[in-house]
Amino acid sequence: MTAQNLLPRARHEHLLRQLDLHGSVSAAQIADELGVAQVTIRRDILELEKSGLLARVHGGAIGVSAPATPQSARTDIGVVVPSSVGHFPVIVKGMDAASHAVHARLILATSQYRHDLERRQVERLVELGVDGIILAPTLRGRTETELLDWVRTIPVPVVFLERRLRSTGLAAFDSARTDHAGGAVLALEHLAALGHVRVALALFDRTPTAPLIREGYMRAVADLGLGNAPEVALPKDDLDDLDEALARLLDSCAATGTRAVLVHTDVHAARLVEMAADAGIRVPEDLAVIAYDDDSAALALVPLTAVTAPGRDLGQQALRTLMDRIAEDRDERSAPRHLMMLPGLTVRSSCGAVR
């Protein structure tokens, strides 16, 4: 990438690094270093000032409130998530967006849903000297007691991410997660308001999110007085098996007069829409579809209404929770903080409503 095509984020990071080193920056000097116009740097300075990261002065900017924090005072934060695709990248981006204001550096590692790799990644981060860890632990094939026994050996503060943990021992740790059950309720309330009396469910069962979605779905069916509707579990990898499960769902919906469905995830929902089109079933006229997850929902054949997780906000709050915990005196620790954030509903074409 040439200097002229440097992304705003890269310019912002350069500006903030120079502020950390020198306490002030000149717009002309930064423009010369990056090979861009001074007006571009002045616009960057204005954006960073709005975020509270610096203060404008004539010809440049200075650090806010106090001299720039010395590099030695930076806080290193380890982040261990199962995957670098899908649900978690947006959350990590939220952490990254909040990291500059608190002088934190993120070190990201993935576990690939493997207990052994997860443990090694945490050990590596501790060896690197991180001050705290944000962890989305792998739960499949592990009891909460086993998880607790391990996490208690981690010598730095830990914040759990996107996991509902029931044991009182694990409840002693801070956590931040999405209210996935509430997200399912939100979807069914929307479909019920559109006049649907039953809503089918297609669930990607192998994820930690799936039981929470089913819990919210069952609660909403009872509370809204909805009728019984088809439910299918979606397979993990085999595309033929997936198509078979989705075809079975379409047949069951037709047989029971079910004209709405909640599909986890948006990738599976997009495939359902394609198969419906091949079968002559119109979305949303014949079948209303809401996707659970909004990573690629807008790009489906029919843009999908989707339950949209508060990813960036959740990441920012998880980081701030850990920074607060790190700053506390060990002898005067406050009570554990359990943050839960409700998703939103992004209405597009697939449910037959415009909001």
Tab-separated table of C-alpha atoms in Angstrom:
chain	number	residue	atom	x	y	z
A	1	MET	CA	0.000	0.000	0.000
A	2	THR	CA	1.416	3.398	-0.984
A	3	ALA	CA	1.540	6.319	1.405
A	4	GLN	CA	-1.142	8.088	-0.663
A	5	ASN	CA	-3.472	5.114	-0.132
A	6	LEU	CA	-2.738	4.721	3.588
A	7	LEU	CA	-5.909	3.818	5.446
A	8	PRO	CA	-7.292	6.264	8.050
A	9	ARG	CA	-6.756	3.724	10.838
A	10	ALA	CA	-3.030	3.453	9.967
A	11	ARG	CA	-2.690	7.253	9.947
A	12	HIS	CA	-4.499	7.484	13.297
A	13	GLU	CA	-2.191	4.878	14.833
A	14	HIS	CA	0.857	6.781	13.569
A	15	LEU	CA	-0.455	10.038	15.035
A	16	LEU	CA	-1.111	8.448	18.417
A	17	ARG	CA	2.297	6.768	18.494
A	18	GLN	CA	3.996	10.097	17.842
A	19	LEU	CA	1.928	11.681	20.615
A	20	ASP	CA	2.992	8.922	23.007
A	21	LEU	CA	6.641	9.527	22.135
A	22	HIS	CA	6.731	13.326	21.981
A	23	GLY	CA	3.636	14.710	23.727
A	24	SER	CA	2.753	16.848	20.688
A	25	VAL	CA	2.656	16.545	16.905
A	26	SER	CA	2.830	18.933	13.964
A	27	ALA	CA	0.291	18.395	11.188
A	28	ALA	CA	2.849	19.486	8.620
A	29	GLN	CA	5.472	17.063	9.913
A	30	ILE	CA	3.060	14.111	10.042
A	31	ALA	CA	1.801	14.916	6.542
A	32	ASP	CA	5.389	14.947	5.288
A	33	GLU	CA	6.206	11.639	7.023
A	34	LEU	CA	3.177	9.883	5.545
A	35	GLY	CA	3.234	11.582	2.147
A	36	VAL	CA	-0.318	12.907	2.375
A	37	ALA	CA	-1.899	16.366	2.282
A	38	GLN	CA	-1.943	18.465	5.462
A	39	VAL	CA	-5.722	18.785	5.161
A	40	THR	CA	-5.944	14.983	5.507
A	41	ILE	CA	-3.945	15.051	8.742
A	42	ARG	CA	-5.978	17.980	10.102
A	43	ARG	CA	-9.139	15.959	9.416
A	44	ASP	CA	-7.612	12.964	11.227
A	45	ILE	CA	-6.747	15.176	14.201
A	46	LEU	CA	-10.340	16.424	14.314
A	47	GLU	CA	-11.700	12.854	14.354
A	48	LEU	CA	-9.302	11.793	17.115
A	49	GLU	CA	-10.214	14.849	19.161
A	50	LYS	CA	-13.902	13.884	18.936
A	51	SER	CA	-12.925	10.487	20.356
A	52	GLY	CA	-11.134	12.178	23.256
A	53	LEU	CA	-7.710	10.872	22.234
A	54	LEU	CA	-5.961	14.227	21.731
A	55	ALA	CA	-6.529	17.989	21.730
A	56	ARG	CA	-6.093	20.238	18.715
A	57	VAL	CA	-3.734	23.191	18.865
A	58	HIS	CA	-2.593	25.625	16.196
A	59	GLY	CA	-0.649	23.614	13.639
A	60	GLY	CA	-1.105	20.192	15.243
A	61	ALA	CA	-2.194	18.421	18.427
A	62	ILE	CA	-1.169	17.625	22.000
A	63	GLY	CA	-2.016	14.809	24.404
A	64	VAL	CA	-5.127	15.279	26.522
A	65	SER	CA	-5.265	15.939	30.275
A	66	ALA	CA	-1.649	15.004	30.945
A	67	PRO	CA	1.612	14.374	29.126
A	68	ALA	CA	1.552	11.294	26.939
A	69	THR	CA	1.771	8.049	28.867
A	70	PRO	CA	5.294	6.627	28.740
A	71	GLN	CA	5.694	3.470	26.696
A	72	SER	CA	6.684	1.575	29.833
A	73	ALA	CA	3.224	2.305	31.325
A	74	ARG	CA	1.406	0.554	28.484
A	75	THR	CA	-0.857	-2.333	29.515
A	76	ASP	CA	-0.538	-5.550	27.519
A	77	ILE	CA	-3.785	-7.495	27.153
A	78	GLY	CA	-4.030	-11.074	25.903
A	79	VAL	CA	-7.162	-12.058	23.969
A	80	VAL	CA	-7.922	-15.735	23.318
A	81	VAL	CA	-10.929	-16.518	21.103
A	82	PRO	CA	-11.891	-19.699	19.250
A	83	SER	CA	-11.606	-18.306	15.732
A	84	SER	CA	-10.487	-15.318	13.694
A	85	VAL	CA	-13.591	-15.530	11.475
A	86	GLY	CA	-17.324	-15.322	12.103
A	87	HIS	CA	-18.618	-13.910	15.367
A	88	PHE	CA	-15.462	-12.822	17.177
A	89	PRO	CA	-13.577	-10.457	14.796
A	90	VAL	CA	-16.114	-7.660	15.313
A	91	ILE	CA	-15.755	-8.013	19.089
A	92	VAL	CA	-11.969	-7.839	18.811
A	93	LYS	CA	-12.273	-4.739	16.624
A	94	GLY	CA	-14.280	-3.132	19.419
A	95	MET	CA	-11.475	-3.898	21.873
A	96	ASP	CA	-8.943	-2.479	19.432
A	97	ALA	CA	-10.961	0.719	18.996
A	98	ALA	CA	-10.982	1.243	22.777
A	99	SER	CA	-7.358	0.248	23.344
A	100	HIS	CA	-5.694	3.550	22.379
A	101	ALA	CA	-7.620	5.613	24.908
A	102	VAL	CA	-6.502	3.332	27.752
A	103	HIS	CA	-2.940	2.841	26.451
A	104	ALA	CA	-3.407	-0.889	25.980
A	105	ARG	CA	-1.856	-3.226	23.458
A	106	LEU	CA	-3.822	-6.275	22.376
A	107	ILE	CA	-2.157	-9.608	21.659
A	108	LEU	CA	-4.605	-11.902	19.862
A	109	ALA	CA	-4.484	-15.711	19.828
A	110	THR	CA	-6.981	-18.316	18.647
A	111	SER	CA	-7.760	-21.725	20.118
A	112	GLN	CA	-9.591	-23.346	17.161
A	113	TYR	CA	-11.958	-24.827	19.793
A	114	ARG	CA	-9.140	-27.056	21.082
A	115	HIS	CA	-8.518	-27.312	24.834
A	116	ASP	CA	-4.807	-28.073	24.442
A	117	LEU	CA	-4.181	-25.162	22.090
A	118	GLU	CA	-6.246	-22.835	24.281
A	119	ARG	CA	-4.140	-23.720	27.328
A	120	ARG	CA	-0.900	-23.250	25.387
A	121	GLN	CA	-2.018	-19.870	24.034
A	122	VAL	CA	-2.775	-18.649	27.560
A	123	GLU	CA	0.575	-19.974	28.829
A	124	ARG	CA	2.361	-18.177	25.988
A	125	LEU	CA	0.617	-14.899	26.769
A	126	VAL	CA	1.530	-15.185	30.458
A	127	GLU	CA	5.145	-15.871	29.463
A	128	LEU	CA	5.066	-12.700	27.361
A	129	GLY	CA	4.076	-10.760	30.484
A	130	VAL	CA	0.501	-9.718	29.717
A	131	ASP	CA	-1.308	-7.883	32.509
A	132	GLY	CA	-4.662	-9.608	31.967
A	133	ILE	CA	-6.519	-11.963	29.628
A	134	ILE	CA	-9.897	-11.847	27.901
A	135	LEU	CA	-10.895	-15.461	27.275
A	136	ALA	CA	-13.702	-17.116	25.322
A	137	PRO	CA	-13.144	-20.666	26.596
A	138	THR	CA	-13.983	-23.833	24.699
A	139	LEU	CA	-16.798	-25.542	26.609
A	140	ARG	CA	-17.486	-28.649	24.533
A	141	GLY	CA	-15.880	-31.728	26.092
A	142	ARG	CA	-15.044	-29.949	29.340
A	143	THR	CA	-16.928	-29.537	32.607
A	144	GLU	CA	-17.163	-26.185	34.347
A	145	THR	CA	-15.244	-27.706	37.259
A	146	GLU	CA	-12.359	-28.567	34.931
A	147	LEU	CA	-12.446	-25.068	33.474
A	148	LEU	CA	-12.446	-23.522	36.949
A	149	ASP	CA	-9.516	-25.647	38.128
A	150	TRP	CA	-7.465	-24.426	35.171
A	151	VAL	CA	-8.465	-20.744	35.175
A	152	ARG	CA	-7.629	-20.452	38.873
A	153	THR	CA	-3.997	-21.198	37.962
A	154	ILE	CA	-3.766	-18.216	35.587
A	155	PRO	CA	-1.727	-15.604	37.494
A	156	VAL	CA	-3.339	-12.499	35.935
A	157	PRO	CA	-6.944	-11.210	35.942
A	158	VAL	CA	-9.287	-12.983	33.518
A	159	VAL	CA	-12.515	-11.744	31.937
A	160	PHE	CA	-14.714	-14.392	30.310
A	161	LEU	CA	-16.128	-13.450	26.906
A	162	GLU	CA	-19.377	-14.659	25.300
A	163	ARG	CA	-19.946	-17.568	27.658
A	164	ARG	CA	-22.732	-18.248	30.165
A	165	LEU	CA	-21.033	-20.012	33.069
A	166	ARG	CA	-23.280	-21.326	35.831
A	167	SER	CA	-20.955	-22.496	38.619
A	168	THR	CA	-20.456	-20.199	41.593
A	169	GLY	CA	-16.697	-20.603	41.273
A	170	LEU	CA	-16.648	-19.264	37.722
A	171	ALA	CA	-19.096	-16.531	38.720
A	172	ALA	CA	-16.288	-15.083	40.826
A	173	PHE	CA	-14.661	-13.936	37.562
A	174	ASP	CA	-15.775	-10.941	35.510
A	175	SER	CA	-17.627	-11.686	32.287
A	176	ALA	CA	-19.105	-9.943	29.255
A	177	ARG	CA	-21.534	-11.627	26.889
A	178	THR	CA	-24.407	-11.166	24.479
A	179	ASP	CA	-27.944	-11.979	25.638
A	180	HIS	CA	-28.532	-14.542	22.879
A	181	ALA	CA	-31.757	-15.791	24.465
A	182	GLY	CA	-33.023	-12.228	24.389
A	183	GLY	CA	-32.026	-11.982	20.735
A	184	ALA	CA	-34.203	-14.981	19.869
A	185	VAL	CA	-37.120	-13.440	21.765
A	186	LEU	CA	-36.626	-10.215	19.802
A	187	ALA	CA	-36.857	-12.103	16.487
A	188	LEU	CA	-40.014	-14.012	17.431
A	189	GLU	CA	-41.710	-10.903	18.809
A	190	HIS	CA	-41.081	-9.197	15.466
A	191	LEU	CA	-42.514	-12.112	13.475
A	192	ALA	CA	-45.529	-12.369	15.780
A	193	ALA	CA	-46.185	-8.649	15.297
A	194	LEU	CA	-46.274	-9.322	11.545
A	195	GLY	CA	-49.074	-11.829	12.113
A	196	HIS	CA	-47.229	-15.149	12.182
A	197	VAL	CA	-48.787	-17.699	14.525
A	198	ARG	CA	-45.955	-20.232	14.385
A	199	VAL	CA	-42.235	-19.888	13.721
A	200	ALA	CA	-39.888	-22.719	12.775
A	201	LEU	CA	-36.337	-22.980	14.118
A	202	ALA	CA	-33.169	-24.123	12.352
A	203	LEU	CA	-30.259	-24.286	14.750
A	204	PHE	CA	-26.523	-24.823	14.236
A	205	ASP	CA	-26.287	-26.983	17.320
A	206	ARG	CA	-22.520	-27.317	17.685
A	207	THR	CA	-21.931	-23.780	18.940
A	208	PRO	CA	-22.122	-22.450	22.532
A	209	THR	CA	-24.691	-19.947	21.266
A	210	ALA	CA	-27.216	-22.561	20.149
A	211	PRO	CA	-28.625	-23.603	23.568
A	212	LEU	CA	-29.213	-19.962	24.463
A	213	ILE	CA	-31.057	-19.303	21.209
A	214	ARG	CA	-33.252	-22.369	21.797
A	215	GLU	CA	-33.928	-21.194	25.350
A	216	GLY	CA	-35.083	-17.782	24.120
A	217	TYR	CA	-37.095	-19.354	21.306
A	218	MET	CA	-38.979	-21.656	23.670
A	219	ARG	CA	-39.660	-18.801	26.069
A	220	ALA	CA	-41.017	-16.595	23.293
A	221	VAL	CA	-43.207	-19.380	21.878
A	222	ALA	CA	-44.785	-19.810	25.322
A	223	ASP	CA	-45.106	-16.113	26.133
A	224	LEU	CA	-46.541	-15.190	22.710
A	225	GLY	CA	-48.860	-18.184	22.528
A	226	LEU	CA	-47.389	-19.423	19.249
A	227	GLY	CA	-48.243	-22.838	17.860
A	228	ASN	CA	-45.945	-25.824	17.486
A	229	ALA	CA	-43.595	-25.508	14.525
A	230	PRO	CA	-40.826	-27.560	12.888
A	231	GLU	CA	-37.331	-27.562	14.356
A	232	VAL	CA	-34.199	-28.955	12.713
A	233	ALA	CA	-30.582	-29.271	13.823
A	234	LEU	CA	-28.079	-28.214	11.167
A	235	PRO	CA	-24.933	-30.308	10.569
A	236	LYS	CA	-21.447	-28.886	10.940
A	237	ASP	CA	-19.489	-29.545	7.756
A	238	ASP	CA	-21.091	-31.751	5.107
A	239	LEU	CA	-22.848	-29.577	2.501
A	240	ASP	CA	-25.058	-32.411	1.261
A	241	ASP	CA	-26.230	-33.085	4.807
A	242	LEU	CA	-26.922	-29.378	5.253
A	243	ASP	CA	-28.997	-29.186	2.091
A	244	GLU	CA	-30.910	-32.267	3.197
A	245	ALA	CA	-31.689	-30.725	6.592
A	246	LEU	CA	-32.807	-27.444	5.016
A	247	ALA	CA	-34.944	-29.255	2.446
A	248	ARG	CA	-36.575	-31.182	5.280
A	249	LEU	CA	-37.275	-27.874	7.026
A	250	LEU	CA	-38.919	-26.389	3.917
A	251	ASP	CA	-41.072	-29.500	3.479
A	252	SER	CA	-42.105	-29.448	7.146
A	253	CYS	CA	-43.008	-25.765	6.994
A	254	ALA	CA	-45.198	-26.382	3.944
A	255	ALA	CA	-46.860	-29.375	5.579
A	256	THR	CA	-47.682	-27.518	8.815
A	257	GLY	CA	-48.581	-24.159	7.303
A	258	THR	CA	-45.597	-22.520	8.978
A	259	ARG	CA	-44.686	-19.334	7.113
A	260	ALA	CA	-41.820	-17.974	9.215
A	261	VAL	CA	-38.475	-19.326	10.383
A	262	LEU	CA	-35.558	-18.267	12.572
A	263	VAL	CA	-32.271	-19.639	11.209
A	264	HIS	CA	-28.963	-19.800	13.034
A	265	THR	CA	-26.615	-18.714	11.396
A	266	ASP	CA	-26.873	-16.115	8.614
A	267	VAL	CA	-24.765	-18.383	6.368
A	268	HIS	CA	-27.319	-21.170	6.801
A	269	ALA	CA	-30.187	-18.716	6.333
A	270	ALA	CA	-28.687	-17.515	3.050
A	271	ARG	CA	-28.550	-21.109	1.803
A	272	LEU	CA	-32.168	-21.666	2.885
A	273	VAL	CA	-33.252	-18.666	0.799
A	274	GLU	CA	-31.441	-20.080	-2.256
A	275	MET	CA	-33.074	-23.485	-1.825
A	276	ALA	CA	-36.480	-21.863	-1.336
A	277	ALA	CA	-36.049	-19.978	-4.612
A	278	ASP	CA	-35.150	-23.211	-6.416
A	279	ALA	CA	-38.311	-24.803	-4.985
A	280	GLY	CA	-40.531	-21.895	-6.101
A	281	ILE	CA	-41.013	-20.629	-2.531
A	282	ARG	CA	-40.897	-16.847	-2.390
A	283	VAL	CA	-39.118	-15.046	0.433
A	284	PRO	CA	-40.728	-13.209	2.172
A	285	GLU	CA	-44.134	-13.629	0.478
A	286	ASP	CA	-44.406	-17.371	1.156
A	287	LEU	CA	-41.812	-17.712	3.908
A	288	ALA	CA	-40.480	-14.992	6.202
A	289	VAL	CA	-36.860	-15.555	7.272
A	290	ILE	CA	-34.881	-14.015	10.118
A	291	ALA	CA	-31.211	-14.943	10.489
A	292	TYR	CA	-29.474	-15.191	13.822
A	293	ASP	CA	-26.106	-13.465	13.236
A	294	ASP	CA	-25.414	-10.574	10.934
A	295	ASP	CA	-21.924	-11.203	9.559
A	296	SER	CA	-22.979	-11.529	5.899
A	297	ALA	CA	-26.777	-11.346	6.097
A	298	ALA	CA	-27.037	-8.234	3.920
A	299	LEU	CA	-25.334	-10.061	1.030
A	300	ALA	CA	-27.841	-12.918	0.725
A	301	LEU	CA	-29.952	-13.484	-2.401
A	302	VAL	CA	-32.743	-11.761	-0.484
A	303	PRO	CA	-31.110	-9.420	2.072
A	304	LEU	CA	-31.752	-11.027	5.426
A	305	THR	CA	-33.382	-9.462	8.441
A	306	ALA	CA	-30.985	-10.468	11.201
A	307	VAL	CA	-30.411	-10.510	14.927
A	308	THR	CA	-27.338	-8.294	15.205
A	309	ALA	CA	-24.998	-8.859	18.126
A	310	PRO	CA	-23.519	-5.778	19.870
A	311	GLY	CA	-20.029	-6.894	18.871
A	312	ARG	CA	-18.012	-3.660	18.973
A	313	ASP	CA	-19.748	-2.407	22.116
A	314	LEU	CA	-19.222	-5.754	23.811
A	315	GLY	CA	-15.529	-5.751	22.949
A	316	GLN	CA	-15.063	-2.241	24.289
A	317	GLN	CA	-16.835	-3.062	27.545
A	318	ALA	CA	-14.897	-6.309	28.017
A	319	LEU	CA	-11.610	-4.418	27.644
A	320	ARG	CA	-12.674	-1.671	30.045
A	321	THR	CA	-13.807	-4.247	32.598
A	322	LEU	CA	-10.412	-5.930	32.486
A	323	MET	CA	-8.526	-2.608	32.658
A	324	ASP	CA	-10.537	-1.630	35.747
A	325	ARG	CA	-9.769	-4.987	37.362
A	326	ILE	CA	-6.039	-4.666	36.619
A	327	ALA	CA	-5.979	-1.199	38.181
A	328	GLU	CA	-7.561	-2.346	41.445
A	329	ASP	CA	-5.639	-2.955	44.610
A	330	ARG	CA	-5.480	-6.732	45.114
A	331	ASP	CA	-6.506	-6.338	48.748
A	332	GLU	CA	-9.591	-4.277	47.920
A	333	ARG	CA	-11.179	-6.083	45.000
A	334	SER	CA	-14.716	-5.064	44.044
A	335	ALA	CA	-17.480	-7.588	43.389
A	336	PRO	CA	-17.409	-9.513	40.098
A	337	ARG	CA	-19.020	-7.734	37.163
A	338	HIS	CA	-21.251	-9.719	34.808
A	339	LEU	CA	-22.141	-7.622	31.767
A	340	MET	CA	-24.854	-8.840	29.371
A	341	MET	CA	-25.807	-6.836	26.273
A	342	LEU	CA	-28.990	-7.284	24.230
A	343	PRO	CA	-28.644	-7.687	20.439
A	344	GLY	CA	-30.553	-5.544	17.993
A	345	LEU	CA	-32.750	-6.504	15.053
A	346	THR	CA	-31.657	-5.232	11.638
A	347	VAL	CA	-34.718	-5.294	9.384
A	348	ARG	CA	-34.118	-5.989	5.685
A	349	SER	CA	-36.189	-7.656	2.966
A	350	SER	CA	-36.487	-11.281	4.092
A	351	CYS	CA	-39.171	-10.898	6.772
A	352	GLY	CA	-41.662	-8.809	4.759
A	353	ALA	CA	-41.509	-5.677	6.905
A	354	VAL	CA	-39.884	-2.289	6.642
A	355	ARG	CA	-38.966	-0.564	9.902
